[in-house]
mmCIF file of C-alpha atoms in Angstrom:
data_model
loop_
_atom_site.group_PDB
_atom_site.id
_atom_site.type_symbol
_atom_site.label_atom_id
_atom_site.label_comp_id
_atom_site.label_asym_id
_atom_site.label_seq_id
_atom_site.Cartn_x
_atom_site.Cartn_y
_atom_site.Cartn_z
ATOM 1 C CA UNK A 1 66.182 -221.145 17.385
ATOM 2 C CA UNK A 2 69.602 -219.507 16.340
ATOM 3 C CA UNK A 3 68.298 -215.967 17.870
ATOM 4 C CA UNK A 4 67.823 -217.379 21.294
ATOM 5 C CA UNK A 5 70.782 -219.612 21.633
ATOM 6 C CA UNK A 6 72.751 -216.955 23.739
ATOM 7 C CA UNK A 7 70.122 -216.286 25.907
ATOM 8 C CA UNK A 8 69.642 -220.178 26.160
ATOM 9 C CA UNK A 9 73.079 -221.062 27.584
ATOM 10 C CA UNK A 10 72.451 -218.392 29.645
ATOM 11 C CA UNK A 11 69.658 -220.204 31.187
ATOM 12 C CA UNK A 12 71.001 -223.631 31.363
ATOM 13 C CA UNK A 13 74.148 -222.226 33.016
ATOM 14 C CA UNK A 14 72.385 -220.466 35.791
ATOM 15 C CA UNK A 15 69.920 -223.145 36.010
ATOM 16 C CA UNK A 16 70.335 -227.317 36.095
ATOM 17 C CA UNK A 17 67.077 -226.632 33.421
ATOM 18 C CA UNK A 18 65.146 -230.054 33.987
ATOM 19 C CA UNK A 19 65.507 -230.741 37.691
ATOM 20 C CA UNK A 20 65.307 -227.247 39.324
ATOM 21 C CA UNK A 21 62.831 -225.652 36.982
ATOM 22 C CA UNK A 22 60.538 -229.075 38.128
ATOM 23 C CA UNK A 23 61.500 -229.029 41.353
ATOM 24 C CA UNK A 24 59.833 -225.078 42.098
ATOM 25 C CA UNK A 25 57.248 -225.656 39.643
ATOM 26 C CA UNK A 26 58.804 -223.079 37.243
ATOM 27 C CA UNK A 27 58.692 -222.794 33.290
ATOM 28 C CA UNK A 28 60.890 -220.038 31.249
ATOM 29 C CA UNK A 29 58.596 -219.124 28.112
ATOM 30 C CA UNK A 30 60.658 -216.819 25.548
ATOM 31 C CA UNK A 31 57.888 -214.901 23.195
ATOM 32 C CA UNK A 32 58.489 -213.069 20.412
ATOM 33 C CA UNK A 33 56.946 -209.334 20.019
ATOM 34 C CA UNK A 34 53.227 -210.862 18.565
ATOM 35 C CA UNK A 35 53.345 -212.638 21.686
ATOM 36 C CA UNK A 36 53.774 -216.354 20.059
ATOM 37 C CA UNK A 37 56.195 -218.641 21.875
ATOM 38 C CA UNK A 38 59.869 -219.526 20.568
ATOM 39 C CA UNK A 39 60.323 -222.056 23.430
ATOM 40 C CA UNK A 40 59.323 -223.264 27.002
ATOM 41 C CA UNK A 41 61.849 -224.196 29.074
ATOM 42 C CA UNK A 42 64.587 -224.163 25.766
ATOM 43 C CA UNK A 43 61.838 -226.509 23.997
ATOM 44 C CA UNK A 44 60.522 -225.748 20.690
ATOM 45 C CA UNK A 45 56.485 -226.182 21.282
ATOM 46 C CA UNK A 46 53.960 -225.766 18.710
ATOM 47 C CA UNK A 47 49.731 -226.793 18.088
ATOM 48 C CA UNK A 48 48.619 -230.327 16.735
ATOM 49 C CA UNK A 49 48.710 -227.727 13.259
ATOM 50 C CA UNK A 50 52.072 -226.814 13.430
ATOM 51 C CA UNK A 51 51.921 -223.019 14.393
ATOM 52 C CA UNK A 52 53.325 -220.982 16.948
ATOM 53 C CA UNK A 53 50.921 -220.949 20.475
ATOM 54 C CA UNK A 54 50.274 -218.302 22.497
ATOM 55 C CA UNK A 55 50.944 -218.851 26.336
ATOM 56 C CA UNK A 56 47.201 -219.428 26.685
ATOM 57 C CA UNK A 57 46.925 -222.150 24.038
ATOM 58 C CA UNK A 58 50.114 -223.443 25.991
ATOM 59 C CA UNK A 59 48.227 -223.379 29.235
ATOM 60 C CA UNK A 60 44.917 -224.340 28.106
ATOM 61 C CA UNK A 61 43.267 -221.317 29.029
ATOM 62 C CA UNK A 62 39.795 -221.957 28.304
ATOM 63 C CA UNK A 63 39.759 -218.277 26.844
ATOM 64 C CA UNK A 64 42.357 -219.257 24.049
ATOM 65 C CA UNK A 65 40.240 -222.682 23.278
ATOM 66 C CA UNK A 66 37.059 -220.751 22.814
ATOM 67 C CA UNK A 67 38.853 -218.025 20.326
ATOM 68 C CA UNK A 68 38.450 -218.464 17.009
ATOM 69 C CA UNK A 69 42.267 -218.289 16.646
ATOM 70 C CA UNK A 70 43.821 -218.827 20.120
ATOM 71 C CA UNK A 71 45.184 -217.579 22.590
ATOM 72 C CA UNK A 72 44.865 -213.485 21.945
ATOM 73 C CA UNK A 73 41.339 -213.803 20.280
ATOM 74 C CA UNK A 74 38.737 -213.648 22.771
ATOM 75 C CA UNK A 75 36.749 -210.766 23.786
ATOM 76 C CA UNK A 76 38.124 -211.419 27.208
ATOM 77 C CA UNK A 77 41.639 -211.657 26.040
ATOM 78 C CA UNK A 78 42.276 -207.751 26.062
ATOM 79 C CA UNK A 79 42.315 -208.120 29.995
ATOM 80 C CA UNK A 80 44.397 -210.869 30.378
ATOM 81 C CA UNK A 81 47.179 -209.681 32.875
ATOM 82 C CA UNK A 82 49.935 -211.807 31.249
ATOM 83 C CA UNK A 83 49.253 -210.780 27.912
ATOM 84 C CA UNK A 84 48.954 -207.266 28.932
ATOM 85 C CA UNK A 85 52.375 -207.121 31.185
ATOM 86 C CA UNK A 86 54.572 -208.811 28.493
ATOM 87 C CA UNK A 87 53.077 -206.343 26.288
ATOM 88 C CA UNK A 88 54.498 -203.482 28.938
ATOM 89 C CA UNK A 89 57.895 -204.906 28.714
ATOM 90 C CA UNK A 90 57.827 -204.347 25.300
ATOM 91 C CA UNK A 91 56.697 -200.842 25.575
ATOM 92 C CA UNK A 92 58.630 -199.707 28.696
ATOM 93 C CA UNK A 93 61.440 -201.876 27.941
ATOM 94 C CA UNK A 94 61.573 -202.782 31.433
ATOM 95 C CA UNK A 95 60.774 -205.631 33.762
ATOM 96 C CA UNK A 96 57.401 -206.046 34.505
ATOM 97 C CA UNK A 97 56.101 -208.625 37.953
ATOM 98 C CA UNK A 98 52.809 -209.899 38.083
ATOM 99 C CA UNK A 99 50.483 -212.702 38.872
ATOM 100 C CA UNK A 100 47.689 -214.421 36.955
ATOM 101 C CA UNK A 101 44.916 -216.711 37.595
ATOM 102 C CA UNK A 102 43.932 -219.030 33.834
ATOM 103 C CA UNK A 103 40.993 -221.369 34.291
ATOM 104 C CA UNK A 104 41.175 -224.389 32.118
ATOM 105 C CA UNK A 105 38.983 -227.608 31.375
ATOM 106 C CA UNK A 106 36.731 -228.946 34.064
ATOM 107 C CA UNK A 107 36.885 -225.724 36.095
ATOM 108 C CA UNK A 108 40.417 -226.306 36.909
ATOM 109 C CA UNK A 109 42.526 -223.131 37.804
ATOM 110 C CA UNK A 110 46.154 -222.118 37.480
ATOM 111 C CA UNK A 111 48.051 -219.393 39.122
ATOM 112 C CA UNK A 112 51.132 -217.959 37.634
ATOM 113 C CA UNK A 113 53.739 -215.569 39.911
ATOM 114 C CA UNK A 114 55.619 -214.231 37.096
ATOM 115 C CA UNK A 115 58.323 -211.768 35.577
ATOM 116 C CA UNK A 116 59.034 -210.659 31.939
ATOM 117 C CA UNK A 117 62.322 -209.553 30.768
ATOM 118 C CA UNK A 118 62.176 -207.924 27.750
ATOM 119 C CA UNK A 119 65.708 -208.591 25.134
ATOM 120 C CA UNK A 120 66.798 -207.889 21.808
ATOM 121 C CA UNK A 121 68.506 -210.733 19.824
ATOM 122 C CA UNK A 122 69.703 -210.122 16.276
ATOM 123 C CA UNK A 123 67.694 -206.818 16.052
ATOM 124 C CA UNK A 124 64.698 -208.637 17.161
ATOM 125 C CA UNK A 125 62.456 -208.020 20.013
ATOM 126 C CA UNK A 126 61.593 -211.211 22.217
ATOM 127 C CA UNK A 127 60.826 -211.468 26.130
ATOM 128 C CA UNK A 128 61.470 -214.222 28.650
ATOM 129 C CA UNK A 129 58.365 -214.807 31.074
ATOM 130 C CA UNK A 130 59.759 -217.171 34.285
ATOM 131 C CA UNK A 131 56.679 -218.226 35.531
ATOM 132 C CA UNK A 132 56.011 -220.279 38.943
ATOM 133 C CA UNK A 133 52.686 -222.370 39.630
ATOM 134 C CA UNK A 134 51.306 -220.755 43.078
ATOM 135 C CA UNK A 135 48.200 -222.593 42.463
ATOM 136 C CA UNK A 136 48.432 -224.227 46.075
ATOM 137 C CA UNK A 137 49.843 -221.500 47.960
ATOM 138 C CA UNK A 138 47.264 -219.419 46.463
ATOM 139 C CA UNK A 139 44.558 -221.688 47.168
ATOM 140 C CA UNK A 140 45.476 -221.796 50.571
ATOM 141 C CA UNK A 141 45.838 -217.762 51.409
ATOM 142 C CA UNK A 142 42.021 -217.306 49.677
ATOM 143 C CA UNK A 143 40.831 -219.847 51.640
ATOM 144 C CA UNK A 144 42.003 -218.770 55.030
ATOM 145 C CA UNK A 145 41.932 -214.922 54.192
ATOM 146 C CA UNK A 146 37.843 -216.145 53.185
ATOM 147 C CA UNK A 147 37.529 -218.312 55.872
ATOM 148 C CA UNK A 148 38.853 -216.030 58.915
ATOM 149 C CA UNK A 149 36.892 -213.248 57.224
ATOM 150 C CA UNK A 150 33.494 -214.872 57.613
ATOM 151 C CA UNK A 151 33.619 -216.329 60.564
ATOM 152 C CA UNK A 152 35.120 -213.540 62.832
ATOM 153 C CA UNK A 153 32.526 -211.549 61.266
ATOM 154 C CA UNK A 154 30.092 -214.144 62.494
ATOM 155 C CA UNK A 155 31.947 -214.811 65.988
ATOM 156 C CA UNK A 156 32.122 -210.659 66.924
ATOM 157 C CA UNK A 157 28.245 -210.936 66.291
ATOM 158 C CA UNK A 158 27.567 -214.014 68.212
ATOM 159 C CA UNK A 159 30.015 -212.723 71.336
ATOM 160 C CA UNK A 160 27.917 -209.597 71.163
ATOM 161 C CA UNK A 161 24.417 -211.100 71.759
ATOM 162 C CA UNK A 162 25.985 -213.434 74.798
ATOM 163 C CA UNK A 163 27.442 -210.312 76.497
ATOM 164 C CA UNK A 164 23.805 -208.739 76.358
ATOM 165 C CA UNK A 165 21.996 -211.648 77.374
ATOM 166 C CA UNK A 166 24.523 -212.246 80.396
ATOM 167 C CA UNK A 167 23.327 -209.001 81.482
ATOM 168 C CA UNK A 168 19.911 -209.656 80.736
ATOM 169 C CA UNK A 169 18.293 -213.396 79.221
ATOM 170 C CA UNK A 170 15.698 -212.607 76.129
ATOM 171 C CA UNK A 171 14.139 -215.396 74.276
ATOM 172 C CA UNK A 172 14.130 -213.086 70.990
ATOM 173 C CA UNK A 173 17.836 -213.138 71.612
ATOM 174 C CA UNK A 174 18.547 -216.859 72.443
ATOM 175 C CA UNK A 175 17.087 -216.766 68.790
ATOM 176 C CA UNK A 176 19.190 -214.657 67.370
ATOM 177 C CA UNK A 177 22.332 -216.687 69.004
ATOM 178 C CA UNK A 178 20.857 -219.742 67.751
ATOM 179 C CA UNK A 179 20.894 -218.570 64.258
ATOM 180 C CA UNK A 180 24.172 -217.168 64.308
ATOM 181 C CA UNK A 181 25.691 -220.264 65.873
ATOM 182 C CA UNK A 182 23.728 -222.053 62.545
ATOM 183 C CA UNK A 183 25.759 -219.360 60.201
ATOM 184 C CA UNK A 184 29.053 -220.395 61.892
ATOM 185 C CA UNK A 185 28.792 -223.983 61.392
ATOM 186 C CA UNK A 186 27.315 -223.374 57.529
ATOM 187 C CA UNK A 187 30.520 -221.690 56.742
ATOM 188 C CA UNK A 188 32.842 -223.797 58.362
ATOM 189 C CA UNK A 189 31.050 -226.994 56.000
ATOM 190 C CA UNK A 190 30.694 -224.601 52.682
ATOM 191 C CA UNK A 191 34.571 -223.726 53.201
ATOM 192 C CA UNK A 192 35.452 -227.628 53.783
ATOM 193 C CA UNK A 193 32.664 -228.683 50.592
ATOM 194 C CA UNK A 194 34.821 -226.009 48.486
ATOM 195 C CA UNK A 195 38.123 -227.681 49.227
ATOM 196 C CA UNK A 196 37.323 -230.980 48.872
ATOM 197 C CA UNK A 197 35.531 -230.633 45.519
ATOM 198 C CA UNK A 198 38.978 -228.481 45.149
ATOM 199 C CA UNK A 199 40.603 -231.724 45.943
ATOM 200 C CA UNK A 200 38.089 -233.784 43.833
ATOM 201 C CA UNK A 201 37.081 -236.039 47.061
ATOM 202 C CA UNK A 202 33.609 -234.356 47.318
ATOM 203 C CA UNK A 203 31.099 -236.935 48.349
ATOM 204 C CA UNK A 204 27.538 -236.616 46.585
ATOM 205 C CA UNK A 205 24.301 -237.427 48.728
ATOM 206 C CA UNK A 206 21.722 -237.784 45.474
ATOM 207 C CA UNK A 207 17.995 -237.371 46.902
ATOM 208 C CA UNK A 208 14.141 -236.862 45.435
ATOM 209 C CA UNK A 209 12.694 -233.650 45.507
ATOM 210 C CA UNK A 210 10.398 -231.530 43.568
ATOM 211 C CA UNK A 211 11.059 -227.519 42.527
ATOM 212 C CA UNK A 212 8.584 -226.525 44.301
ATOM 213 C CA UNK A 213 9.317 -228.044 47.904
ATOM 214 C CA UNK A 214 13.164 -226.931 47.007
ATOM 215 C CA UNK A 215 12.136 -223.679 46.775
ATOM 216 C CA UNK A 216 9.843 -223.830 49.630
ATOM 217 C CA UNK A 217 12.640 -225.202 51.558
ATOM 218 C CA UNK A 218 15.174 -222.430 50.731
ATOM 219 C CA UNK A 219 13.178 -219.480 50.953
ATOM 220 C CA UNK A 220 13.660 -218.557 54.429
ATOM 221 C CA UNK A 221 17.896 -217.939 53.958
ATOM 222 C CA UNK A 222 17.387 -216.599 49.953
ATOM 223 C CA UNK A 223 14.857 -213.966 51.541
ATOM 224 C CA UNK A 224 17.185 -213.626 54.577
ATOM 225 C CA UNK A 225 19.781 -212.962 52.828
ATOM 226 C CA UNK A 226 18.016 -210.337 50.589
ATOM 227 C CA UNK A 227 16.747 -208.760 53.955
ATOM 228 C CA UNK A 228 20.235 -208.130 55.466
ATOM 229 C CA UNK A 229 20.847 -205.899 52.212
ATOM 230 C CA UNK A 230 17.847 -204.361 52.066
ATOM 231 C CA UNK A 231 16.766 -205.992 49.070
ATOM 232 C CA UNK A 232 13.435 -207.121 47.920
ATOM 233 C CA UNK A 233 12.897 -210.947 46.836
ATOM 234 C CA UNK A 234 10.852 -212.353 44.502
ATOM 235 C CA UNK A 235 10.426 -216.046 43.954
ATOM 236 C CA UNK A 236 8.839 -217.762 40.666
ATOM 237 C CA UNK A 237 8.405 -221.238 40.010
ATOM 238 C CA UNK A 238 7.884 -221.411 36.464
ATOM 239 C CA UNK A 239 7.911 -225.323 36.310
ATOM 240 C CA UNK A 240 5.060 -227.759 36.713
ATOM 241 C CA UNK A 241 4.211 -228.133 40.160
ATOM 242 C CA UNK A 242 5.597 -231.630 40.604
ATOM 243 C CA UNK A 243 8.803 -231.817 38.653
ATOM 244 C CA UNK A 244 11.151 -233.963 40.424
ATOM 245 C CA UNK A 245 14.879 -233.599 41.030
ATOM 246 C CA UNK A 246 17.262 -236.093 41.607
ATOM 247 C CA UNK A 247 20.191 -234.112 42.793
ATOM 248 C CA UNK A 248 22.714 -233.203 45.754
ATOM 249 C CA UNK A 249 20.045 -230.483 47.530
ATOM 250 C CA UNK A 250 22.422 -229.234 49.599
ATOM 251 C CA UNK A 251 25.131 -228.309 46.884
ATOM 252 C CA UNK A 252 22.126 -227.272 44.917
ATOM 253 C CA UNK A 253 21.325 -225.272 48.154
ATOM 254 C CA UNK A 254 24.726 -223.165 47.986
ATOM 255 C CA UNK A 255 24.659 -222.174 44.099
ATOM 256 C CA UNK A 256 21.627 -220.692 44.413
ATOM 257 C CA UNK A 257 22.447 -218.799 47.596
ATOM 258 C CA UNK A 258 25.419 -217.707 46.226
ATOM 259 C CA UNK A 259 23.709 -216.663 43.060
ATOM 260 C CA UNK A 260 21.334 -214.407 45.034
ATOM 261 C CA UNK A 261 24.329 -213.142 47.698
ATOM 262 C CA UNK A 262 26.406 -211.690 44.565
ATOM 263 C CA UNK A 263 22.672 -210.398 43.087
ATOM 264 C CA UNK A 264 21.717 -208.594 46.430
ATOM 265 C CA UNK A 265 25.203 -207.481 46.870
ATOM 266 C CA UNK A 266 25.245 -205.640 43.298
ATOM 267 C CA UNK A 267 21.745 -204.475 43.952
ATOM 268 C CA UNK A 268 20.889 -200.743 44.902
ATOM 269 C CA UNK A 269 19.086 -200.418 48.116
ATOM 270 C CA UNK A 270 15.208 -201.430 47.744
ATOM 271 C CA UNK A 271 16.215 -202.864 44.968
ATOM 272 C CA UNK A 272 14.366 -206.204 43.557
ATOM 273 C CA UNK A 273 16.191 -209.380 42.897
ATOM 274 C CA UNK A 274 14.686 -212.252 41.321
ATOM 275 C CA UNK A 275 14.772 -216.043 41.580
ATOM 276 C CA UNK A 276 12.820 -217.763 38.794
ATOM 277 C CA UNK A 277 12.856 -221.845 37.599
ATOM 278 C CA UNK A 278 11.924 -222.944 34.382
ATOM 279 C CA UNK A 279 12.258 -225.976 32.060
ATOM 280 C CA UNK A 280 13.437 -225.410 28.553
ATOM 281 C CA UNK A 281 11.768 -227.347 25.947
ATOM 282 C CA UNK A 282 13.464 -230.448 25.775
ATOM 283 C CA UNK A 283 11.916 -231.411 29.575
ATOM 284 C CA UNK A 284 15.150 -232.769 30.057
ATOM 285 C CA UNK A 285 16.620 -229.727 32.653
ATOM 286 C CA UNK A 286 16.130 -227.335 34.890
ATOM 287 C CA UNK A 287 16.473 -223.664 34.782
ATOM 288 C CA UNK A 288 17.356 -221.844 38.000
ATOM 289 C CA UNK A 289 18.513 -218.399 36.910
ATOM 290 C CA UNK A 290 18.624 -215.208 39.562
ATOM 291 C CA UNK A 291 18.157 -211.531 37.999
ATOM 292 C CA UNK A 292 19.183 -207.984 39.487
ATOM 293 C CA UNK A 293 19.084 -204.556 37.921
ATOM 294 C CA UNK A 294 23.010 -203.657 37.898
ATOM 295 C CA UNK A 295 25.592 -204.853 35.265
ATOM 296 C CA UNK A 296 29.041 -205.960 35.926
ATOM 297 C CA UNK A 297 31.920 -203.927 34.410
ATOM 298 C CA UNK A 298 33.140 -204.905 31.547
ATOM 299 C CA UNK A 299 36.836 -205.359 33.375
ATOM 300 C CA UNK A 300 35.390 -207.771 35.839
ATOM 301 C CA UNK A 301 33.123 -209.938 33.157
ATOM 302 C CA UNK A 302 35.932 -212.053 32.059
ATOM 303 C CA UNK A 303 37.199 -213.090 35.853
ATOM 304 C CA UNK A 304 33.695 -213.692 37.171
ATOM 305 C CA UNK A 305 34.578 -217.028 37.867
ATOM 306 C CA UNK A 306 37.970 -217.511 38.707
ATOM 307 C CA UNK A 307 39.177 -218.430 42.042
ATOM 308 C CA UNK A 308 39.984 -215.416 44.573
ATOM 309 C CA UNK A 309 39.252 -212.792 41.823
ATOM 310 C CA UNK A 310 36.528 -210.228 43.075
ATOM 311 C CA UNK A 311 35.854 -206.457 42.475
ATOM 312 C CA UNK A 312 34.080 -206.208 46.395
ATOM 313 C CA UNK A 313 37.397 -206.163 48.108
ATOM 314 C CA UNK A 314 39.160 -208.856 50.495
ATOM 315 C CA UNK A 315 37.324 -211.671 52.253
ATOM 316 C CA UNK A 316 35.658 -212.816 48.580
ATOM 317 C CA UNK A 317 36.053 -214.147 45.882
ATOM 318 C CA UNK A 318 34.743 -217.777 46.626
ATOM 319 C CA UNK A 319 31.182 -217.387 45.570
ATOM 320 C CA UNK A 320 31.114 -217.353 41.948
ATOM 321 C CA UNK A 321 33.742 -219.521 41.507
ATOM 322 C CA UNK A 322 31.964 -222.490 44.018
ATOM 323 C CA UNK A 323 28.916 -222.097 41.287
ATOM 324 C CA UNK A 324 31.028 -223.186 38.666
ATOM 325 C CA UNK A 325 32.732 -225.920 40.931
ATOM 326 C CA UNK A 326 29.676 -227.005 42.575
ATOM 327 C CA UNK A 327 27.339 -226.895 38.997
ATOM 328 C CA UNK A 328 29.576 -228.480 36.687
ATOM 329 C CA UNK A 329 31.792 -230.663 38.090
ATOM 330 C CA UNK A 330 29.198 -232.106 40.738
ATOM 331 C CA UNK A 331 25.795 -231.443 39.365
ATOM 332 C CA UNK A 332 26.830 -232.152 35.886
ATOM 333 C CA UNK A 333 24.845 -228.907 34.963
ATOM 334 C CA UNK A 334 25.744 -225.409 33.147
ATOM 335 C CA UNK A 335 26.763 -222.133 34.874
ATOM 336 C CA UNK A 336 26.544 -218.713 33.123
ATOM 337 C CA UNK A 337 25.642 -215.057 32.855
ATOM 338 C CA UNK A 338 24.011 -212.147 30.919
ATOM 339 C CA UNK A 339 24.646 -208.651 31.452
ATOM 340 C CA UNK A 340 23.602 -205.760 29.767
ATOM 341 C CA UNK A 341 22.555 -202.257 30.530
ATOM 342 C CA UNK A 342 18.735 -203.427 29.226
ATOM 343 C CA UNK A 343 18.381 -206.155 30.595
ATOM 344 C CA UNK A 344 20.878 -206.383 33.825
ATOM 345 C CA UNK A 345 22.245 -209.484 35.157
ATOM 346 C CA UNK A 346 21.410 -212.934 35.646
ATOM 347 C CA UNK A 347 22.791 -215.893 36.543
ATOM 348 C CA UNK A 348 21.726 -219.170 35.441
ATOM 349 C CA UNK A 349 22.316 -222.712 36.540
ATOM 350 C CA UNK A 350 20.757 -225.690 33.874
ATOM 351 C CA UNK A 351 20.350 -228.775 35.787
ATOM 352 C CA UNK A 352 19.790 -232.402 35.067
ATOM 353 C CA UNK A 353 16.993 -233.745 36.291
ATOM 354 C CA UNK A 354 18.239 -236.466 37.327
ATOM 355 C CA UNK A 355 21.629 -236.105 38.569
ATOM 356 C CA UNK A 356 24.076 -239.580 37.810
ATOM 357 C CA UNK A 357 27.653 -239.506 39.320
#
């Protein structure tokens, strides 16, 4: 600790450390150039094992607890962004301001505003990362930026059909308003479902139903949705005709569309997506997985289902994430993907069969 002890009173003179670094949330890491931590907040931290941590074993980045040595040794790693800006600093010698979203345990998300100052002390190269938890403000700007997206989308649409049909009433277009209205009040409840599971005060409805009358139920917005991207849908019910579900149908309901929205969306025009179920050997869950043809860059593969991170521009990044919320946390099932140039993607959803809060 004798390299950093300038730089330290530094810090605790501009700063009252404990009560204004709690106060806004913030935490000063100080790395050294392999990226391993000296201190947090002037505090010497280290593993159960005694050795330096990375700033994702800090966190709890689920990333650095499934490498086999931390934080820096997953594939997906090489694309953190606050690994990769402290490791500008170092090579610009510069300052370097960025943000980050790390997922943790249990689907829970953290996102860091942050700046690294790269210093020398005693000949040897360390940086100081002040970092601020945005989680909430963040949370908030998605949700509003997704929210107002969708439904003024919706809402132009809707105010277009009641201009026409003041001009002239059509039953096929009462229809059409009808629907819309339906789409409108669907995202108002999936935006309110996402931030109260957010919030952890989701309320489960458990019911009874069978794959099969699921899937009948659902077809009419899967292939809908397929439709309004000019996609081709194909539904396969692999299971035995009267397996029976004991889950939330309507959460259930939302993965799957969302699962076929992000497959239609990454498909190429008359392009086929598929929705297959199936029931692994053990009879104890089921399978719902949903294939396209394309494959998602390798950049994009390791944020797939963080919160507000999307490669199809503003308004999104909501869907993939509310899988992983929805799946695991509710369900008590399994969210993942494949994706290769082969095979293309799929997305896959193992669920109890019987669903107990």
């Amino acid at each position: 600790m004798e390299n950093t002890t300038l730089f330290d009173k530094c810090i605790d003179k501009a700063l009252d450390r404990e009560r204004n670094l709690m106060l806004t949330q913030s935490s000063i890491f100080i790395v050294d150039e392999a990226l391993k931590i000296v201190s947090v907040n002037n505090k010497d931290v280290r593993s159960d094992s005694a050795r330096r941590m990375g700033p994702g074993d800090f966190l709890q980045c689920t990333n650095a607890a499934e490498g086999t040595g931390g934080c820096g040794t997953h594939a997906y790693c090489k694309h953190c962004s606050l690994r990769n800006s402290v490791k500008k600093a170092f090579d610009t010698n510069a300052l370097v301001m960025d943000e980050c979203t790390l997922m943790q345990a249990d689907n829970n998300k953290i996102v860091l505003e942050y700046t690294v100052t790269p210093f020398d002390v005693g000949g040897q190269r360390h940086a100081a990362i002040f970092a601020v938890d945005i989680s909430a403000r963040k949370q908030k700007q998605i949700m509003d930026r997704v929210f107002f997206h969708d439904v003024l989308n919706l809402m132009g649409a809707l105010n277009g059909f009641v201009q026409l049909l003041l001009e002239e009433p059509d039953h096929e277009m009462l229809l059409e308003v009808k629907k819309l209205s339906e789409q409108v009040i669907n995202n108002i409840s999936y935006q309110k479902d996402v931030m109260n599971a957010e919030n952890k005060s989701l309320a489960l409805l458990p019911s009874d139903v069978t794959v099969q009358s699921f899937l009948d139920d659902v077809s009419v917005s899967l292939c809908s949705t397929a439709q309004n991207f000019n996609c081709k849908l194909e539904i396969r019910n692999n299971c035995e005709v009267d397996v029976a579900l004991r889950t939330d149908v309507r959460l259930l309901h939302r993965i799957v569309l969302n699962m076929v929205k992000n497959a239609v969306e990454a498909s190429a025009v008359d392009g086929t997506v598929t929705v297959t179920t199936s029931m692994p050997e053990n009879k104890n869950v089921v399978t719902f997985s949903v294939h396209n043809d394309g494959v998602i860059p390798v950049q994009y593969r390791s944020r797939i289902f963080r919160f507000g991170q999307s490669s199809k521009g503003i308004g999104r990044g909501l869907g993939t994430y509310s899988m992983k919320l929805f799946g695991e946390n509710y369900l008590k099932g399994q969210v993942w993907f494949t994706t290769n140039e082969e095979e293309g993607t799929t997305f896959f959803l193992n669920l109890p069969l019987t669903l107990i809060p």
